[in-house]
PDB file of C-alpha atoms in Angstrom:
ATOM      1  CA  MET A 189    -102.352 195.542 -55.403  1.00 75.00           C
ATOM      2  CA  THR A 190     -99.987 196.242 -58.222  1.00 93.00           C
ATOM      3  CA  THR A 191     -96.702 197.942 -57.428  1.00 96.00           C
ATOM      4  CA  ARG A 192     -96.646 201.473 -58.826  1.00 98.00           C
ATOM      5  CA  ILE A 193     -92.900 202.128 -58.553  1.00 98.00           C
ATOM      6  CA  ALA A 194     -90.823 199.056 -59.234  1.00 97.00           C
ATOM      7  CA  PRO A 195     -87.956 198.593 -56.774  1.00 97.00           C
ATOM      8  CA  LEU A 196     -84.509 198.316 -58.307  1.00 97.00           C
ATOM      9  CA  ARG A 197     -83.333 194.778 -58.981  1.00 96.00           C
ATOM     10  CA  PRO A 198     -79.787 193.402 -59.180  1.00 94.00           C
ATOM     11  CA  PRO A 199     -77.343 193.854 -60.628  1.00 95.00           C
ATOM     12  CA  TYR A 200     -77.140 197.285 -59.015  1.00 95.00           C
ATOM     13  CA  ALA A 201     -74.949 200.143 -60.162  1.00 95.00           C
ATOM     14  CA  PRO A 202     -71.886 200.258 -57.882  1.00 96.00           C
ATOM     15  CA  GLU A 203     -73.007 203.437 -56.080  1.00 94.00           C
ATOM     16  CA  ILE A 204     -76.496 202.003 -55.463  1.00 95.00           C
ATOM     17  CA  ASP A 205     -75.022 198.729 -54.224  1.00 93.00           C
ATOM     18  CA  ALA A 206     -72.831 200.663 -51.769  1.00 93.00           C
ATOM     19  CA  GLN A 207     -75.845 202.665 -50.565  1.00 93.00           C
ATOM     20  CA  LEU A 208     -78.001 199.561 -50.116  1.00 94.00           C
ATOM     21  CA  LYS A 209     -75.278 197.971 -48.009  1.00 90.00           C
ATOM     22  CA  LYS A 210     -75.274 201.048 -45.771  1.00 90.00           C
ATOM     23  CA  TRP A 211     -79.054 200.876 -45.317  1.00 90.00           C
ATOM     24  CA  MET A 212     -79.036 197.187 -44.385  1.00 88.00           C
ATOM     25  CA  PRO A 213     -77.650 195.832 -41.109  1.00 79.00           C
ATOM     26  CA  PRO A 214     -74.346 194.024 -41.736  1.00 77.00           C
ATOM     27  CA  GLU A 215     -75.706 190.760 -40.325  1.00 78.00           C
ATOM     28  CA  ALA A 216     -78.952 190.823 -42.362  1.00 76.00           C
ATOM     29  CA  ALA A 217     -79.848 187.383 -43.661  1.00 76.00           C
ATOM     30  CA  PHE A 218     -82.063 188.725 -46.442  1.00 81.00           C
ATOM     31  CA  GLU A 219     -81.807 190.858 -49.556  1.00 90.00           C
ATOM     32  CA  PRO A 220     -82.101 194.641 -49.334  1.00 94.00           C
ATOM     33  CA  LEU A 221     -85.652 195.567 -48.441  1.00 96.00           C
ATOM     34  CA  ALA A 222     -88.069 196.443 -51.224  1.00 97.00           C
ATOM     35  CA  LEU A 223     -88.587 199.791 -49.486  1.00 98.00           C
ATOM     36  CA  PHE A 224     -84.886 200.634 -49.779  1.00 97.00           C
ATOM     37  CA  ARG A 225     -84.750 199.451 -53.382  1.00 97.00           C
ATOM     38  CA  THR A 226     -87.767 201.643 -54.145  1.00 98.00           C
ATOM     39  CA  LEU A 227     -86.219 204.684 -52.482  1.00 97.00           C
ATOM     40  CA  ALA A 228     -83.045 204.009 -54.499  1.00 97.00           C
ATOM     41  CA  VAL A 229     -84.980 204.842 -57.675  1.00 97.00           C
ATOM     42  CA  HIS A 230     -84.179 208.452 -56.694  1.00 97.00           C
ATOM     43  CA  ASN A 231     -80.552 207.970 -55.729  1.00 93.00           C
ATOM     44  CA  GLU A 232     -80.002 211.514 -54.449  1.00 94.00           C
ATOM     45  CA  LEU A 233     -82.988 211.490 -52.078  1.00 95.00           C
ATOM     46  CA  PHE A 234     -82.040 207.953 -51.089  1.00 94.00           C
ATOM     47  CA  SER A 235     -78.596 209.074 -49.934  1.00 93.00           C
ATOM     48  CA  ARG A 236     -80.038 212.066 -48.071  1.00 95.00           C
ATOM     49  CA  MET A 237     -82.675 210.038 -46.224  1.00 95.00           C
ATOM     50  CA  ARG A 238     -80.310 207.453 -44.774  1.00 92.00           C
ATOM     51  CA  PRO A 239     -78.662 209.632 -42.107  1.00 93.00           C
ATOM     52  CA  LEU A 240     -81.988 210.433 -40.443  1.00 94.00           C
ATOM     53  CA  GLY A 241     -83.227 206.840 -40.590  1.00 93.00           C
ATOM     54  CA  ALA A 242     -79.934 205.504 -39.250  1.00 91.00           C
ATOM     55  CA  GLY A 243     -79.888 208.159 -36.546  1.00 92.00           C
ATOM     56  CA  ILE A 244     -83.375 207.240 -35.363  1.00 94.00           C
ATOM     57  CA  LEU A 245     -82.605 203.521 -35.150  1.00 91.00           C
ATOM     58  CA  GLY A 246     -79.022 203.623 -33.974  1.00 90.00           C
ATOM     59  CA  HIS A 247     -78.268 206.857 -32.187  1.00 93.00           C
ATOM     60  CA  GLY A 248     -81.445 207.950 -30.463  1.00 95.00           C
ATOM     61  CA  ARG A 249     -81.882 209.461 -27.027  1.00 97.00           C
ATOM     62  CA  VAL A 250     -85.193 207.663 -26.532  1.00 98.00           C
ATOM     63  CA  PRO A 251     -85.068 204.108 -25.182  1.00 98.00           C
ATOM     64  CA  PRO A 252     -85.285 201.674 -28.140  1.00 98.00           C
ATOM     65  CA  ARG A 253     -88.398 199.964 -26.764  1.00 98.00           C
ATOM     66  CA  ASP A 254     -90.223 203.305 -26.542  1.00 98.00           C
ATOM     67  CA  ARG A 255     -89.104 204.178 -30.069  1.00 98.00           C
ATOM     68  CA  GLU A 256     -90.508 200.894 -31.365  1.00 98.00           C
ATOM     69  CA  ILE A 257     -93.897 201.428 -29.723  1.00 98.00           C
ATOM     70  CA  VAL A 258     -94.202 204.747 -31.567  1.00 98.00           C
ATOM     71  CA  ILE A 259     -93.006 203.185 -34.830  1.00 98.00           C
ATOM     72  CA  HIS A 260     -95.370 200.213 -34.631  1.00 98.00           C
ATOM     73  CA  ARG A 261     -98.385 202.365 -33.817  1.00 98.00           C
ATOM     74  CA  THR A 262     -97.541 205.041 -36.406  1.00 98.00           C
ATOM     75  CA  CYS A 263     -97.165 202.468 -39.181  1.00 98.00           C
ATOM     76  CA  ALA A 264    -100.340 200.656 -38.158  1.00 97.00           C
ATOM     77  CA  ARG A 265    -102.385 203.850 -38.018  1.00 96.00           C
ATOM     78  CA  ALA A 266    -101.071 204.817 -41.459  1.00 97.00           C
ATOM     79  CA  GLY A 267    -102.042 201.376 -42.790  1.00 96.00           C
ATOM     80  CA  ALA A 268     -98.439 200.506 -43.668  1.00 97.00           C
ATOM     81  CA  GLU A 269     -98.532 196.766 -43.082  1.00 97.00           C
ATOM     82  CA  TYR A 270     -95.190 196.481 -44.879  1.00 97.00           C
ATOM     83  CA  GLU A 271     -93.226 198.577 -42.356  1.00 98.00           C
ATOM     84  CA  TRP A 272     -95.198 197.378 -39.338  1.00 98.00           C
ATOM     85  CA  GLY A 273     -94.508 193.783 -40.409  1.00 98.00           C
ATOM     86  CA  VAL A 274     -90.754 194.312 -40.829  1.00 97.00           C
ATOM     87  CA  HIS A 275     -90.493 195.931 -37.391  1.00 97.00           C
ATOM     88  CA  ALA A 276     -92.739 193.234 -35.885  1.00 98.00           C
ATOM     89  CA  VAL A 277     -90.197 190.584 -36.910  1.00 96.00           C
ATOM     90  CA  VAL A 278     -86.865 192.382 -36.530  1.00 94.00           C
ATOM     91  CA  GLN A 279     -86.852 195.405 -34.230  1.00 95.00           C
ATOM     92  CA  GLY A 280     -89.849 194.864 -31.934  1.00 97.00           C
ATOM     93  CA  PRO A 281     -88.787 191.525 -30.437  1.00 97.00           C
ATOM     94  CA  ALA A 282     -85.162 192.709 -30.250  1.00 96.00           C
ATOM     95  CA  VAL A 283     -86.161 195.484 -27.824  1.00 97.00           C
ATOM     96  CA  GLY A 284     -88.458 193.318 -25.720  1.00 98.00           C
ATOM     97  CA  LEU A 285     -91.906 193.940 -27.196  1.00 98.00           C
ATOM     98  CA  THR A 286     -94.135 190.910 -26.777  1.00 98.00           C
ATOM     99  CA  THR A 287     -96.348 189.475 -29.500  1.00 97.00           C
ATOM    100  CA  ALA A 288     -99.381 190.811 -27.596  1.00 97.00           C
ATOM    101  CA  GLN A 289     -97.885 194.312 -27.552  1.00 98.00           C
ATOM    102  CA  ILE A 290     -96.932 194.209 -31.215  1.00 98.00           C
ATOM    103  CA  ASP A 291    -100.457 193.055 -32.056  1.00 97.00           C
ATOM    104  CA  ALA A 292    -101.978 195.731 -29.794  1.00 97.00           C
ATOM    105  CA  ALA A 293    -100.064 198.396 -31.704  1.00 97.00           C
ATOM    106  CA  ALA A 294    -101.954 197.324 -34.819  1.00 96.00           C
ATOM    107  CA  SER A 295    -105.334 196.455 -33.405  1.00 92.00           C
ATOM    108  CA  GLY A 296    -105.913 197.681 -29.870  1.00 91.00           C
ATOM    109  CA  PRO A 297    -106.878 200.914 -28.190  1.00 95.00           C
ATOM    110  CA  ALA A 298    -104.286 203.010 -26.373  1.00 96.00           C
ATOM    111  CA  ASP A 299    -105.423 201.496 -23.077  1.00 96.00           C
ATOM    112  CA  ASP A 300    -105.134 197.894 -24.313  1.00 96.00           C
ATOM    113  CA  PRO A 301    -104.188 195.582 -21.416  1.00 97.00           C
ATOM    114  CA  ALA A 302    -100.937 194.702 -23.218  1.00 97.00           C
ATOM    115  CA  TRP A 303     -99.616 198.200 -22.454  1.00 98.00           C
ATOM    116  CA  THR A 304     -98.313 199.654 -19.225  1.00 98.00           C
ATOM    117  CA  ALA A 305     -99.507 203.155 -18.353  1.00 97.00           C
ATOM    118  CA  ALA A 306     -96.199 204.556 -19.680  1.00 97.00           C
ATOM    119  CA  ASP A 307     -96.545 202.569 -22.918  1.00 98.00           C
ATOM    120  CA  SER A 308    -100.094 203.817 -23.342  1.00 98.00           C
ATOM    121  CA  VAL A 309     -98.861 207.429 -23.414  1.00 98.00           C
ATOM    122  CA  LEU A 310     -96.602 206.557 -26.368  1.00 98.00           C
ATOM    123  CA  VAL A 311     -99.514 204.942 -28.199  1.00 98.00           C
ATOM    124  CA  ARG A 312    -101.604 208.056 -27.521  1.00 98.00           C
ATOM    125  CA  LEU A 313     -98.750 210.221 -28.829  1.00 98.00           C
ATOM    126  CA  ALA A 314     -98.759 208.310 -32.130  1.00 98.00           C
ATOM    127  CA  ASP A 315    -102.561 208.477 -32.285  1.00 98.00           C
ATOM    128  CA  ASP A 316    -102.623 212.230 -31.592  1.00 98.00           C
ATOM    129  CA  LEU A 317    -100.034 212.938 -34.267  1.00 98.00           C
ATOM    130  CA  HIS A 318    -101.836 210.729 -36.764  1.00 98.00           C
ATOM    131  CA  ASP A 319    -105.278 212.176 -36.038  1.00 97.00           C
ATOM    132  CA  THR A 320    -104.448 215.862 -35.589  1.00 97.00           C
ATOM    133  CA  GLY A 321    -100.802 216.531 -36.433  1.00 97.00           C
ATOM    134  CA  ASP A 322    -100.525 217.815 -32.848  1.00 98.00           C
ATOM    135  CA  ILE A 323    -100.197 216.463 -29.301  1.00 98.00           C
ATOM    136  CA  SER A 324    -102.949 217.030 -26.756  1.00 98.00           C
ATOM    137  CA  ASP A 325    -102.082 218.866 -23.559  1.00 98.00           C
ATOM    138  CA  LEU A 326    -102.797 215.742 -21.519  1.00 98.00           C
ATOM    139  CA  VAL A 327    -100.412 213.580 -23.544  1.00 98.00           C
ATOM    140  CA  TRP A 328     -97.777 216.326 -23.555  1.00 98.00           C
ATOM    141  CA  THR A 329     -97.972 216.620 -19.764  1.00 98.00           C
ATOM    142  CA  ARG A 330     -97.540 212.871 -19.364  1.00 98.00           C
ATOM    143  CA  LEU A 331     -94.620 212.820 -21.787  1.00 98.00           C
ATOM    144  CA  ALA A 332     -92.957 215.706 -19.951  1.00 98.00           C
ATOM    145  CA  GLU A 333     -93.141 213.730 -16.692  1.00 98.00           C
ATOM    146  CA  ARG A 334     -90.925 211.051 -18.214  1.00 98.00           C
ATOM    147  CA  TYR A 335     -88.878 212.605 -21.019  1.00 98.00           C
ATOM    148  CA  ASP A 336     -86.685 215.651 -21.507  1.00 98.00           C
ATOM    149  CA  ASP A 337     -87.547 218.113 -24.277  1.00 98.00           C
ATOM    150  CA  ASP A 338     -84.951 216.639 -26.652  1.00 98.00           C
ATOM    151  CA  GLN A 339     -86.490 213.203 -26.206  1.00 98.00           C
ATOM    152  CA  ILE A 340     -90.024 214.479 -26.828  1.00 98.00           C
ATOM    153  CA  LEU A 341     -88.753 216.164 -29.977  1.00 98.00           C
ATOM    154  CA  GLU A 342     -87.182 212.867 -31.034  1.00 98.00           C
ATOM    155  CA  LEU A 343     -90.468 210.998 -30.447  1.00 98.00           C
ATOM    156  CA  ILE A 344     -92.279 213.516 -32.663  1.00 98.00           C
ATOM    157  CA  ILE A 345     -89.645 213.142 -35.387  1.00 98.00           C
ATOM    158  CA  ILE A 346     -89.796 209.336 -35.149  1.00 98.00           C
ATOM    159  CA  ALA A 347     -93.546 209.461 -35.740  1.00 98.00           C
ATOM    160  CA  GLY A 348     -93.104 211.898 -38.623  1.00 98.00           C
ATOM    161  CA  TRP A 349     -90.335 209.853 -40.254  1.00 98.00           C
ATOM    162  CA  TYR A 350     -92.367 206.655 -40.122  1.00 98.00           C
ATOM    163  CA  ARG A 351     -95.451 208.467 -41.351  1.00 98.00           C
ATOM    164  CA  LEU A 352     -93.360 209.617 -44.335  1.00 98.00           C
ATOM    165  CA  LEU A 353     -92.146 206.066 -44.981  1.00 98.00           C
ATOM    166  CA  SER A 354     -95.712 204.764 -44.601  1.00 98.00           C
ATOM    167  CA  THR A 355     -96.911 207.280 -47.190  1.00 98.00           C
ATOM    168  CA  VAL A 356     -94.213 206.160 -49.645  1.00 98.00           C
ATOM    169  CA  ILE A 357     -95.003 202.486 -48.984  1.00 98.00           C
ATOM    170  CA  ASN A 358     -98.739 202.915 -49.443  1.00 97.00           C
ATOM    171  CA  SER A 359     -98.547 205.256 -52.442  1.00 97.00           C
ATOM    172  CA  ALA A 360     -95.936 203.200 -54.303  1.00 98.00           C
ATOM    173  CA  ARG A 361     -97.791 199.977 -53.351  1.00 98.00           C
ATOM    174  CA  ILE A 362     -94.582 198.282 -52.195  1.00 98.00           C
ATOM    175  CA  GLU A 363     -95.045 194.527 -52.006  1.00 97.00           C
ATOM    176  CA  LEU A 364     -94.871 192.954 -48.571  1.00 97.00           C
ATOM    177  CA  GLU A 365     -91.648 191.204 -47.628  1.00 97.00           C
ATOM    178  CA  PRO A 366     -92.358 187.442 -47.672  1.00 95.00           C
ATOM    179  CA  TRP A 367     -90.781 186.908 -44.236  1.00 95.00           C
ATOM    180  CA  ALA A 368     -92.447 189.875 -42.498  1.00 96.00           C
ATOM    181  CA  ARG A 369     -95.530 189.639 -40.286  1.00 97.00           C
ATOM    182  CA  ARG A 370     -98.987 190.543 -41.454  1.00 97.00           C
ATOM    183  CA  PHE A 371    -101.427 192.591 -39.416  1.00 97.00           C
ATOM    184  CA  PRO A 372    -103.225 190.400 -36.869  1.00 94.00           C
ATOM    185  CA  ALA A 373    -106.598 188.988 -37.863  1.00 88.00           C
ATOM    186  CA  GLY A 374    -109.328 191.440 -37.039  1.00 75.00           C
ATOM    187  CA  ALA A 375    -106.997 194.446 -36.961  1.00 72.00           C
ATOM    188  CA  PRO A 376    -108.567 197.607 -38.354  1.00 66.00           C
ATOM    189  CA  GLN A 377    -107.236 198.205 -41.831  1.00 62.00           C
ATOM    190  CA  PHE A 378    -106.318 201.849 -41.367  1.00 59.00           C
ATOM    191  CA  GLY A 379    -106.074 203.560 -44.723  1.00 52.00           C
ATOM    192  CA  ALA A 380    -107.179 200.437 -46.642  1.00 49.00           C
ATOM    193  CA  GLU A 381    -110.341 202.074 -47.964  1.00 46.00           C
ATOM    194  CA  ALA A 382    -108.261 204.664 -49.790  1.00 43.00           C
ATOM    195  CA  ARG A 383    -106.200 201.944 -51.504  1.00 45.00           C
ATOM    196  CA  SER A 384    -109.052 199.743 -52.673  1.00 47.00           C
TER     197      SER A 384
END
C-alpha cells in the first residue's frame, strides 16, 4: 500500500516538535510514531486530540488491562494492524496481557480459551460496537455487574476513540512501524478487502 497522507518528517517546526514530545512517552526509545506525525499534518486537530488520547491511556477509571483488551479487539476488528501492533508490543504486555491473549484479540472468537469470562465480555463489547454501533442487552447486563456507569461510558469511548484512530490509519494508509507486531498468521484480515 502507498501512503496517502505523508507523515511529517524532521526537522519539525518548533510547535510541532513540542506537540510530538507531548504525545510520546518521555522514555520512548523510538522516533515519534507515524500516526502522530500524520495527525500533526493538521496541527490544530492534533493539539485537540491529545487530551482525550492521553486521558484514556493515563487517567482512566477502567483497569488498564481491561482498557487494552478493548483497544486490541477494536483495532483488530477495524483492520488497523498498525495500532494493534503498537499496542501488542508496548501497552499490552505492560498491563499483563499474554501473547495468546493479544493474538486472540486479533484472531479468536470472544469465547477463545485465552480469555477469562470477564475478559470475554470486553471482547464482546468491542465486537458489538464494531458490528452494530450499540451494545446488546446481554453484554450490557454483564458489564453492569462489574463496572459502574462511568466506567462503562469510558469503555464505550475507548472503543470509539480507537475506531477513529483505526479509520485514520486505514484511510491514510499509514505505514507499519518496523518494530511493531504484525497480526498473527491466519488472523482474519478485517477490513482488508476494502483496502485492496
